[in-house]
CSV table of C-alpha atoms and ligand atoms in Angstrom, one decimal:
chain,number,residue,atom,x,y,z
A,16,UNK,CA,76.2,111.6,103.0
A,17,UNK,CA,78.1,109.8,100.4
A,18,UNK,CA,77.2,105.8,100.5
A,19,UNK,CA,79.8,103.2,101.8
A,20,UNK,CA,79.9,99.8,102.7
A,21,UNK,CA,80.8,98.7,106.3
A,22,UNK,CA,83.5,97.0,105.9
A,23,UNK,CA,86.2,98.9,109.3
A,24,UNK,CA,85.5,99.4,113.0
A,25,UNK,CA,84.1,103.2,113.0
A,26,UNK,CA,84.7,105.6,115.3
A,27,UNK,CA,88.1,104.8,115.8
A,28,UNK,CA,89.7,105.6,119.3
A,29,UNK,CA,91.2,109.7,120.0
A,30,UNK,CA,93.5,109.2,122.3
A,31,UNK,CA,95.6,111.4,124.9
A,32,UNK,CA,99.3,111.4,125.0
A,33,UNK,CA,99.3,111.7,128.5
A,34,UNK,CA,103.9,111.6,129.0
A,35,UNK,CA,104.3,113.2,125.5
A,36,UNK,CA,102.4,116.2,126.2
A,37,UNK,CA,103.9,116.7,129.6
A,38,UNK,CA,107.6,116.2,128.0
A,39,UNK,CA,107.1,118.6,125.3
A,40,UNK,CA,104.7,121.2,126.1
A,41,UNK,CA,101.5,120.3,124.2
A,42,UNK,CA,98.3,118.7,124.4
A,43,UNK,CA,99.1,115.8,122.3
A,44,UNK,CA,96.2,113.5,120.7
A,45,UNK,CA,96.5,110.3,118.5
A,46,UNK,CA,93.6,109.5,116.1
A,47,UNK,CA,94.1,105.5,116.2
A,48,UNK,CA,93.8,104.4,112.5
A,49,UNK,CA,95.7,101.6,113.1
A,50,UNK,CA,92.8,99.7,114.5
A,51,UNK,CA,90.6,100.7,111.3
A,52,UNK,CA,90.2,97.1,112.0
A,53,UNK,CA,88.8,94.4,110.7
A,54,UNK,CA,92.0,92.5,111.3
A,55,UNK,CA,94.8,93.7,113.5
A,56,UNK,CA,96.4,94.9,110.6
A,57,UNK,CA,94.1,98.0,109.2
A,58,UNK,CA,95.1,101.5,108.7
A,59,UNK,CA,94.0,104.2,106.5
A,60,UNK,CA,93.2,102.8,103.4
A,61,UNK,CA,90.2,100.9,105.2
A,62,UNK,CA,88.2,104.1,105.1
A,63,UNK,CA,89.2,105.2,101.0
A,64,UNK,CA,88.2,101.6,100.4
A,65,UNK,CA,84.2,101.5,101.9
A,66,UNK,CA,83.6,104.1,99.6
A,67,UNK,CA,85.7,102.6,96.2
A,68,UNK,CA,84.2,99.1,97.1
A,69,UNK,CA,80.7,100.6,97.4
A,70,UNK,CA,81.2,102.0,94.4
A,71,UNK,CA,82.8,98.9,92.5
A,72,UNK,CA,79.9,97.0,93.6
A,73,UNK,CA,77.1,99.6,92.6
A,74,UNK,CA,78.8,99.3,89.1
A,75,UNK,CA,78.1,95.2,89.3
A,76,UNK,CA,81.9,94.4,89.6
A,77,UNK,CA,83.2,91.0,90.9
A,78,UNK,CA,86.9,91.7,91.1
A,79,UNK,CA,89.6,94.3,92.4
A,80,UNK,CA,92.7,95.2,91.3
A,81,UNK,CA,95.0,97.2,92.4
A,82,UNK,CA,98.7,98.5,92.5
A,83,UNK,CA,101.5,99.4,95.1
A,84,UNK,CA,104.8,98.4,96.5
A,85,UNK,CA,105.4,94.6,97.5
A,86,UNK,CA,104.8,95.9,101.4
A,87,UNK,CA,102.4,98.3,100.1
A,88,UNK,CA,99.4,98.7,103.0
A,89,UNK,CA,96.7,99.3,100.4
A,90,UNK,CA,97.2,96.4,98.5
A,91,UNK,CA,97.0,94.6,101.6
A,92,UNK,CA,94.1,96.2,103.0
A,93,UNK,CA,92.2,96.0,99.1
A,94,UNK,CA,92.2,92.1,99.6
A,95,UNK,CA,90.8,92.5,103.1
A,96,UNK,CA,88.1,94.4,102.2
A,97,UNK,CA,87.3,92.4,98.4
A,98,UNK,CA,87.7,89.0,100.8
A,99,UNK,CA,85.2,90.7,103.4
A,100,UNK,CA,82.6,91.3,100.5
A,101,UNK,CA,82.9,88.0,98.8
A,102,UNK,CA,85.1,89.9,95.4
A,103,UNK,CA,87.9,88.3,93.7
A,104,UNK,CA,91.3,90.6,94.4
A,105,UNK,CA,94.3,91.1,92.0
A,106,UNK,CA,97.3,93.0,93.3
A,107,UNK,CA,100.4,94.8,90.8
A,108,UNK,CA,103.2,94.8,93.1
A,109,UNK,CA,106.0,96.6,92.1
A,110,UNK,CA,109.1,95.6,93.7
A,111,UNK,CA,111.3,98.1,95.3
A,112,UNK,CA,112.8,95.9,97.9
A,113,UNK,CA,113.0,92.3,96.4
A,114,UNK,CA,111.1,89.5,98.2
A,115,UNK,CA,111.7,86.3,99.4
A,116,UNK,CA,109.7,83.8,97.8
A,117,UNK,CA,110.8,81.3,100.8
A,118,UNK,CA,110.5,84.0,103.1
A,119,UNK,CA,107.8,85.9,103.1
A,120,UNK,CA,107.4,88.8,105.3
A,121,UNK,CA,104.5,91.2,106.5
A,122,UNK,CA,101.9,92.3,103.6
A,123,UNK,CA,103.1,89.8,101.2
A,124,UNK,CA,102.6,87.4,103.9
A,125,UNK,CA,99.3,88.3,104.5
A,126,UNK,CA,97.9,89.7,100.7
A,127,UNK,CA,98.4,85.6,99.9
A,128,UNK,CA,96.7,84.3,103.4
A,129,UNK,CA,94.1,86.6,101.7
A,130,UNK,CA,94.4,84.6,98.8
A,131,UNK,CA,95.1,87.3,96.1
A,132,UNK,CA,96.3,86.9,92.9
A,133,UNK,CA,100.2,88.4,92.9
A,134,UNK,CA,101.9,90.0,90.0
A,135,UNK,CA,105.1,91.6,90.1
A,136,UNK,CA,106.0,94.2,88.3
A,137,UNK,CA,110.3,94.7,88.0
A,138,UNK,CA,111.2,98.3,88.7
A,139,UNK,CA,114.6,97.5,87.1
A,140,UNK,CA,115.7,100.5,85.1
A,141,UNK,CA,112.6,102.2,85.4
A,142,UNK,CA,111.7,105.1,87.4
A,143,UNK,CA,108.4,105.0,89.5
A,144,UNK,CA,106.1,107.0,87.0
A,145,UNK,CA,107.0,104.4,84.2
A,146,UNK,CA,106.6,101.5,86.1
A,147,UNK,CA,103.0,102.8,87.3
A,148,UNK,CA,102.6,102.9,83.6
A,149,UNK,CA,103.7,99.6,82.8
A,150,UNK,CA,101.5,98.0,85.6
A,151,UNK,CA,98.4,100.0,84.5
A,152,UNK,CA,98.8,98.8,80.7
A,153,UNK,CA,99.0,95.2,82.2
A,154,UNK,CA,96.1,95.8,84.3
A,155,UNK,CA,94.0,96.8,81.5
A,156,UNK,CA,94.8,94.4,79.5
A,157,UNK,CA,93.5,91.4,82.6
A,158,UNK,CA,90.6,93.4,82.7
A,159,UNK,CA,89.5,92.6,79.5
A,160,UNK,CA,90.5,89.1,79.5
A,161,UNK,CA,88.2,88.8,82.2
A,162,UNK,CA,85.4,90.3,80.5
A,163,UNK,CA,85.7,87.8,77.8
A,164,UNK,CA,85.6,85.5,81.0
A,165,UNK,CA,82.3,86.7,82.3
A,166,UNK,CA,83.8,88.9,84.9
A,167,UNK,CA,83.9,93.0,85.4
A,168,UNK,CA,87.3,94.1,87.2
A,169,UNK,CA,87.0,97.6,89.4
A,170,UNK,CA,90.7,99.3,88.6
A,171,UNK,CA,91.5,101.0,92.3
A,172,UNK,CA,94.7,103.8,91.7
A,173,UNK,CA,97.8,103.4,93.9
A,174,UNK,CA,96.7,104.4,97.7
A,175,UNK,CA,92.9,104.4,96.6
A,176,UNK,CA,93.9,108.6,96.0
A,177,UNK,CA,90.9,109.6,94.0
A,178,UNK,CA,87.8,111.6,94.4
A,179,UNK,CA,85.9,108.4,95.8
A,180,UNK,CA,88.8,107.2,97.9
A,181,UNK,CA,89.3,110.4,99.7
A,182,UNK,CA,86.0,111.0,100.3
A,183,UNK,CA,86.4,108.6,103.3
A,184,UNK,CA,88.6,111.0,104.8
A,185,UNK,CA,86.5,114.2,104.3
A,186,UNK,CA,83.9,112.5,106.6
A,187,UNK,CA,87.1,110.9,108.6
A,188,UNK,CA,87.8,114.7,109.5
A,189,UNK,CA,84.4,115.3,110.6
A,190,UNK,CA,84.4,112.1,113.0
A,191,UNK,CA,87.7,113.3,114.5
A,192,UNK,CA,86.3,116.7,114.8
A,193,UNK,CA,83.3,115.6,116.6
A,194,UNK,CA,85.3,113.3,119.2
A,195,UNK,CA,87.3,115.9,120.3
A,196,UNK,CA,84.4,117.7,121.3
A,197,UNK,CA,82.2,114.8,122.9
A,198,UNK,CA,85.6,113.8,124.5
A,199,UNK,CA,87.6,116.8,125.2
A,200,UNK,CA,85.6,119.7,125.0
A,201,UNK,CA,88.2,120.9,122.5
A,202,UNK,CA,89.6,121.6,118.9
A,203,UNK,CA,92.0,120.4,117.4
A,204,UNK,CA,94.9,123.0,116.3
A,205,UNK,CA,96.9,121.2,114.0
A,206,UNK,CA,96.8,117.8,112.4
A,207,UNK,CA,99.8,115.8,111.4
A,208,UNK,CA,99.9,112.6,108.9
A,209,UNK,CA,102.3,111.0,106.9
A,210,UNK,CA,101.5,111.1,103.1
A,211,UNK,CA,102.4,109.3,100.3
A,212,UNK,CA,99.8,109.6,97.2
A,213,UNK,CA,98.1,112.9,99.1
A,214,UNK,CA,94.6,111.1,99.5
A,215,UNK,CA,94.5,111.2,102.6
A,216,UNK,CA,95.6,114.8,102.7
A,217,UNK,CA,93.2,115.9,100.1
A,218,UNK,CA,90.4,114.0,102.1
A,219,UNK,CA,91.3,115.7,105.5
A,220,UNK,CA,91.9,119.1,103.7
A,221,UNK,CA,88.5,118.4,102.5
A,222,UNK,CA,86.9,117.8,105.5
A,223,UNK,CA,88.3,121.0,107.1
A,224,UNK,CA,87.1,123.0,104.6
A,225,UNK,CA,83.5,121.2,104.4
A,226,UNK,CA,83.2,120.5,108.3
A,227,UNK,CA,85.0,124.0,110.0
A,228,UNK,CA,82.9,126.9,110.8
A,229,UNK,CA,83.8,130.7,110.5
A,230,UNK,CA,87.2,129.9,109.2
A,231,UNK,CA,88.2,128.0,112.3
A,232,UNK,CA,90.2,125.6,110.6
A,233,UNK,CA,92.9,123.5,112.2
A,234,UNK,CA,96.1,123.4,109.7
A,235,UNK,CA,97.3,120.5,108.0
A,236,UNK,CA,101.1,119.4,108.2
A,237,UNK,CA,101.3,116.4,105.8
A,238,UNK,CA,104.9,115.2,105.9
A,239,UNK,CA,105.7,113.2,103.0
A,240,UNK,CA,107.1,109.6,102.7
A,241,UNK,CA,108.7,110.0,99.1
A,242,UNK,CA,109.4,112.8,97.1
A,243,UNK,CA,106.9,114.5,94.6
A,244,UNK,CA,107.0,116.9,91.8
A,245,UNK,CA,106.4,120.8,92.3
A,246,UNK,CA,102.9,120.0,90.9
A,247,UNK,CA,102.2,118.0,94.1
A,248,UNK,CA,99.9,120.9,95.8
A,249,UNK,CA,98.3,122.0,93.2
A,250,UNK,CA,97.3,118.5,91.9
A,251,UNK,CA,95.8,117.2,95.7
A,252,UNK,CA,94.3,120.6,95.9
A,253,UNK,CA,92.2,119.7,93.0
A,254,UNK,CA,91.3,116.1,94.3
A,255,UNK,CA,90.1,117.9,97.2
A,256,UNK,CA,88.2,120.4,95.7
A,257,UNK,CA,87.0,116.8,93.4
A,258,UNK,CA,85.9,115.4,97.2
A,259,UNK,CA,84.2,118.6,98.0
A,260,UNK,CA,82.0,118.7,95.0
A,261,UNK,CA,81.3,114.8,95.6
A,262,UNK,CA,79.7,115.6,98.9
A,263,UNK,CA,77.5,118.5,97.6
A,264,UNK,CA,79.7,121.3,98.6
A,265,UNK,CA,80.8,124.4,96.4
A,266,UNK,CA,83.5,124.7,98.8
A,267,UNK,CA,87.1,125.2,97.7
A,268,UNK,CA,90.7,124.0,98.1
A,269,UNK,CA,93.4,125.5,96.7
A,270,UNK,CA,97.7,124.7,97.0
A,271,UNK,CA,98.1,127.1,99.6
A,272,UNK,CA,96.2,125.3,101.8
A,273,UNK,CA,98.0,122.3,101.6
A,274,UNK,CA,101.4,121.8,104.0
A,275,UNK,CA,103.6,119.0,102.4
A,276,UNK,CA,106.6,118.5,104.0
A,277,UNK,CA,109.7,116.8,101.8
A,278,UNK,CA,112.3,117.3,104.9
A,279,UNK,CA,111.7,113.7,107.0
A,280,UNK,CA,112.1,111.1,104.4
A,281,UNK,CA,116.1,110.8,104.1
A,282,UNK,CA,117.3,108.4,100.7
A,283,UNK,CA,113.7,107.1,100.1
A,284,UNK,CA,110.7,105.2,100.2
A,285,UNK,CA,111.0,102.4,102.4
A,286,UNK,CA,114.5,103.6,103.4
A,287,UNK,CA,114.5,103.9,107.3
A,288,UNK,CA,116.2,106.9,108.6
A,289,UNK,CA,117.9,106.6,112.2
A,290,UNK,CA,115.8,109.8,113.1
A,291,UNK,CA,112.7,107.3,112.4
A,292,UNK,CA,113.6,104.6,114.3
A,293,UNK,CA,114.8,106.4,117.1
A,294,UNK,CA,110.8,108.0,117.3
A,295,UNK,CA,109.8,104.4,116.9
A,296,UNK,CA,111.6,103.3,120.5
A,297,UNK,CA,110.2,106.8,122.3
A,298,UNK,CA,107.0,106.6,121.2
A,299,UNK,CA,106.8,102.6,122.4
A,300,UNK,CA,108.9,103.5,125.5
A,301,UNK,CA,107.0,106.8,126.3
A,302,UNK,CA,103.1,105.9,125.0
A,303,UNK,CA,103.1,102.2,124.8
A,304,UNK,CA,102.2,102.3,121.3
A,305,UNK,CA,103.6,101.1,117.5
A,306,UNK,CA,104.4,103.4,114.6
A,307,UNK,CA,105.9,101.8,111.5
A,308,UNK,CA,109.0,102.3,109.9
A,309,UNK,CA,107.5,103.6,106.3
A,310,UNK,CA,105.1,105.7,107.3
A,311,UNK,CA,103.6,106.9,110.4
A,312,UNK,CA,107.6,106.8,112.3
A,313,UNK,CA,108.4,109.0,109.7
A,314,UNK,CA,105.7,111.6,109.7
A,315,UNK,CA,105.9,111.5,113.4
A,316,UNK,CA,109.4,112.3,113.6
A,317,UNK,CA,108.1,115.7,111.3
A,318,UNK,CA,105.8,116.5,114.2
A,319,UNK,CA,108.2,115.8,117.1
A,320,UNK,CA,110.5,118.1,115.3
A,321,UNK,CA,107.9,121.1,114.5
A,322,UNK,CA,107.5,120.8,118.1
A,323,UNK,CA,111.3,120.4,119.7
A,324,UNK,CA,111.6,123.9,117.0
A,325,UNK,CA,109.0,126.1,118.2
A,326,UNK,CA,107.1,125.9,115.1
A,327,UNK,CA,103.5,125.4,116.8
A,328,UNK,CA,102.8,127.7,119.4
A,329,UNK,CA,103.0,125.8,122.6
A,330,UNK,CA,100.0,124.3,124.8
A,331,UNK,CA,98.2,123.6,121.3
A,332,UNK,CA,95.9,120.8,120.2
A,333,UNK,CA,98.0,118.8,118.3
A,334,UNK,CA,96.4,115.5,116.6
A,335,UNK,CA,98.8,112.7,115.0
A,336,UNK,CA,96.4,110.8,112.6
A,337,UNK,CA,98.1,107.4,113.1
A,338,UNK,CA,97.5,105.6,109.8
A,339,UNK,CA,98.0,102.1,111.0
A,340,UNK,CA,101.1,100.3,108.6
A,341,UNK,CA,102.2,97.9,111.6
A,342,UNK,CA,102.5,94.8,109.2
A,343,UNK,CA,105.9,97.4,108.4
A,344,UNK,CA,107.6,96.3,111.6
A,345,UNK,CA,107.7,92.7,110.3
A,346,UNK,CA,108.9,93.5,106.7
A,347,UNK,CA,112.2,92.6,104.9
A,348,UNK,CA,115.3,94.2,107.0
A,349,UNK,CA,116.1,96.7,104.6
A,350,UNK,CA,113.0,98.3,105.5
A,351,UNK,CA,112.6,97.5,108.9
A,352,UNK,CA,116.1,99.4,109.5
A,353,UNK,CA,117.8,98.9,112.6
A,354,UNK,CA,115.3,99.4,115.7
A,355,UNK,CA,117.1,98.5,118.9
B,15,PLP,C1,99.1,104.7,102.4
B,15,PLP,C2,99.6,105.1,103.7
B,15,PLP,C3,99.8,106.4,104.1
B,15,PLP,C4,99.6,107.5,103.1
B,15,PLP,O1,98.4,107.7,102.6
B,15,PLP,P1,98.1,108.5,101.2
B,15,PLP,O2,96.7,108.6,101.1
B,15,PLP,O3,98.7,107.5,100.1
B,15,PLP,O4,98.9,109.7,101.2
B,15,PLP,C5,100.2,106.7,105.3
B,15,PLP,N1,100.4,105.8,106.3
B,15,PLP,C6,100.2,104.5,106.0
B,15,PLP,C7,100.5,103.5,107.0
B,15,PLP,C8,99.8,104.1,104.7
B,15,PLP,O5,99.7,102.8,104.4
C-alpha cells in the first residue's frame, strides 16, 4: 500500500437507489463521496489529498499551495486538510465568475474561515491554459520568497490530478469494489463520475485495471464538466498507467480504455444547464439527496441519459461516484442557475 495520512472518514457509505432503480430499470448505487468528511463539505479531492499531504510532509514542507476556480472544491478541500495537519495553505484562484468581496458565497466563504491566504488571478483576455500559466509562474516565484523566509511550500496541480493525487482513487476503486461485495453480493457494471482534470478518472481506471480479476472489469463513463483537447485520453491514460506503476503494478492503461464524455456540459464550466438542474430537483425529490450544480448534477444527468437511451443493458449495476461539491448549491447565482 501506498502511505497516506488520515485526514477523511474512510469507507464512505454505498448506497441503494431504491425509487431510481424501480423508475428506470436498473440497480442503481451511489458511492457517497460527498461525506469524504471531515466537515460537511468534503468530496473527492479529500482522498487525492491524504496521499499529496503525506507526501508534502515526508518532503519536510510547511505550506500548501494550490490553484483552481474561485468556487473550486479542491482549493477548498486543500485548506481543510493543510488546517487539519497544522500547514500553512495558499490558494491561486482564478476568477471565472467574479466574487463579491461583501458577499461571499460557498468555497470562498469557507477557504477564508479556513484562514487561507487568497490570490486572484484575472482570467481577463486570457484563455484557461494561459492563465494556469500565469498562476504557476506566480506560484513559483512565493515559493521561493518563502524559502528565503525559512519555509518549504508543497506546489499541489489544479484538482490534485497527478500520479500521487490519483493514487487515492486507485485504492478508492478497490474500497468501492469490496463493499459491493460485503454489502450486495454484487459487481459493479458500470461506473459513472463527473470529471474535470481526469484524476479521478485516471485513479478509478487505475484501480480497475490493478483491483479486477480475469478481465472482469466494470467500464468507466467519465462525463466531463468542461471541454478538453483531443489529447485528453491519451494524456489521463498515461497518469494512470503513472498510478499503476506507483502501486507496484506493471499493469497498463491505454486511451481506449478511457470513456470521456463532452455531450452534458452545455456553454461551460460553471454554466448550469436546465437539463442539470432539472436532475438536481429529481434526484432530491426521488432519493432525498444533493448533487451540485458544477459537477456531480451534471455528470448525473450523462448517466440518467445513457440510461432513458438504452445505452447500458438494463437490470445492470450501475454505480454513480458522487464526488461531494455541495458548497456549489450556495455559490454566486450565475452558477447556481435557476433550481426551482
Ligand atoms: C474536482 C471535482 C470533480 C472532478 O474531479 P477531477 O479529478 O478533477 O476530474 C468532480 N466533482 C467534484 C464535486 C469536484 O470537486
Amino acid at each position: 500500500m501506498v502511505k497516506k495520512v488520515s485526514v477523511g472518514f474512510f469507507p464512505t457509505p454505498l448506497q441503494y437507489l431504491s425509487n431510481l432503480s424501480k423508475e428506470f430499470g436498473y440497480n442503481l448505487y451511489v458511492k457517497r463521496d460527498d461525506f469524504t468528511g471531515p466537515n460537511l463539505f468534503g468530496g473527492n479531492k479529500i482522498r487525492k489529498l491524504e496521499y499529496l499531504a503525506y507526501d508534502a510532509i515526508k518532503q519536510g514542507a510547511d505550506t500548501l499551495i494550490t490553484f483552481g476556480a474561485t468556487q473550486s472544491n479542491h482549493a477548498m478541500e486543500t485548506a481543510v486538510v493543510a488546517r487539519k495537519l497544522g500547514l500553512n495553505v495558499i490558494l491561486y484562484l482564478e476568477v471565472i465568475n467574479e466574487p463579491d468581496p461583501q458577499n461571499d458565497k460557498g468555497n470562498i466563504l469557507l477557504d477564508k474561515i479556513f484562514g487561507a491566504k487568497i490570490h486572484y488571478v484575472s482570467m481577463k483576455g486570457l484563455t484557461e491554459q494561459k492563465a494556469d500559466e500565469i498562476a504557476l509562474k506566480q506560484a513559483k516565484k512565493e515559493k521561493e520568497k518563502l524559502k528565503k523566509q525559512g519555509h518549504q511550500a508543497y506546489l499541489i496541480p489544479v484538482g490534485g490530478a497527478n500520479v500521487v493525487g490519483s493514487t487515492g482513487f486507485a485504492y478508492g476503486y478497490q474500497e468501492l469494489k469490496e463493499q459491493m461485495k460485503s454489502q450486495f453480493k454484487q459487481q459493479p457494471d458500470f461506473i459513472f463520475h463527473s470529471s474535470g482534470t481526469g484524476g479521478t478518472a485516471a485513479g478509478l481506471i487505475a484501480g480497475i485495471r490493478a483491483f479486477s480479476e480475469n478481465g472482469q472489469e466494470p467500464r468507466l463513463y467519465s462525463i466531463n464538466v468542461s471541454p478538453k483537447p483531443d489529447t485528453h485520453a491519451a494524456k489521463i491514460a498515461k497518469l494512470a498507467t503513472g498510478v499503476l506503476v506507483h502501486m507496484g503494478s506493471r499493469k497498463v492503461v491505454t486511451a481506449t480504455d478511457l470513456h470521456f464524455d463532452f455531450n452534458y456540459f452545455g456553454a461551460g464550466y460553471e454554466v448550469p444547464t436546465p437539463q442539470a438542474s432539472a436532475t438536481i430537483r429529481k434526484v432530491a425529490r426521488t432519493e432525498g439527496f444533493l448533487l451540485d450544480p458544477v459537477y456531480t448534477a451534471k455528470g448525473f444527468t450523462g448517466m440518467l441519459d445513457y440510461l432513458k437511451k438504452g445505452r447500458i443493458p438494463k437490470n445492470s449495476n450501475v454505480v454513480f461516484w458522487h464526488t461531494g461539491g455541495i458548497s456549489g448549491l450556495f455559490a454566486e447565482k450565475q452558477i447556481v442557475g435557476k433550481l426551482y
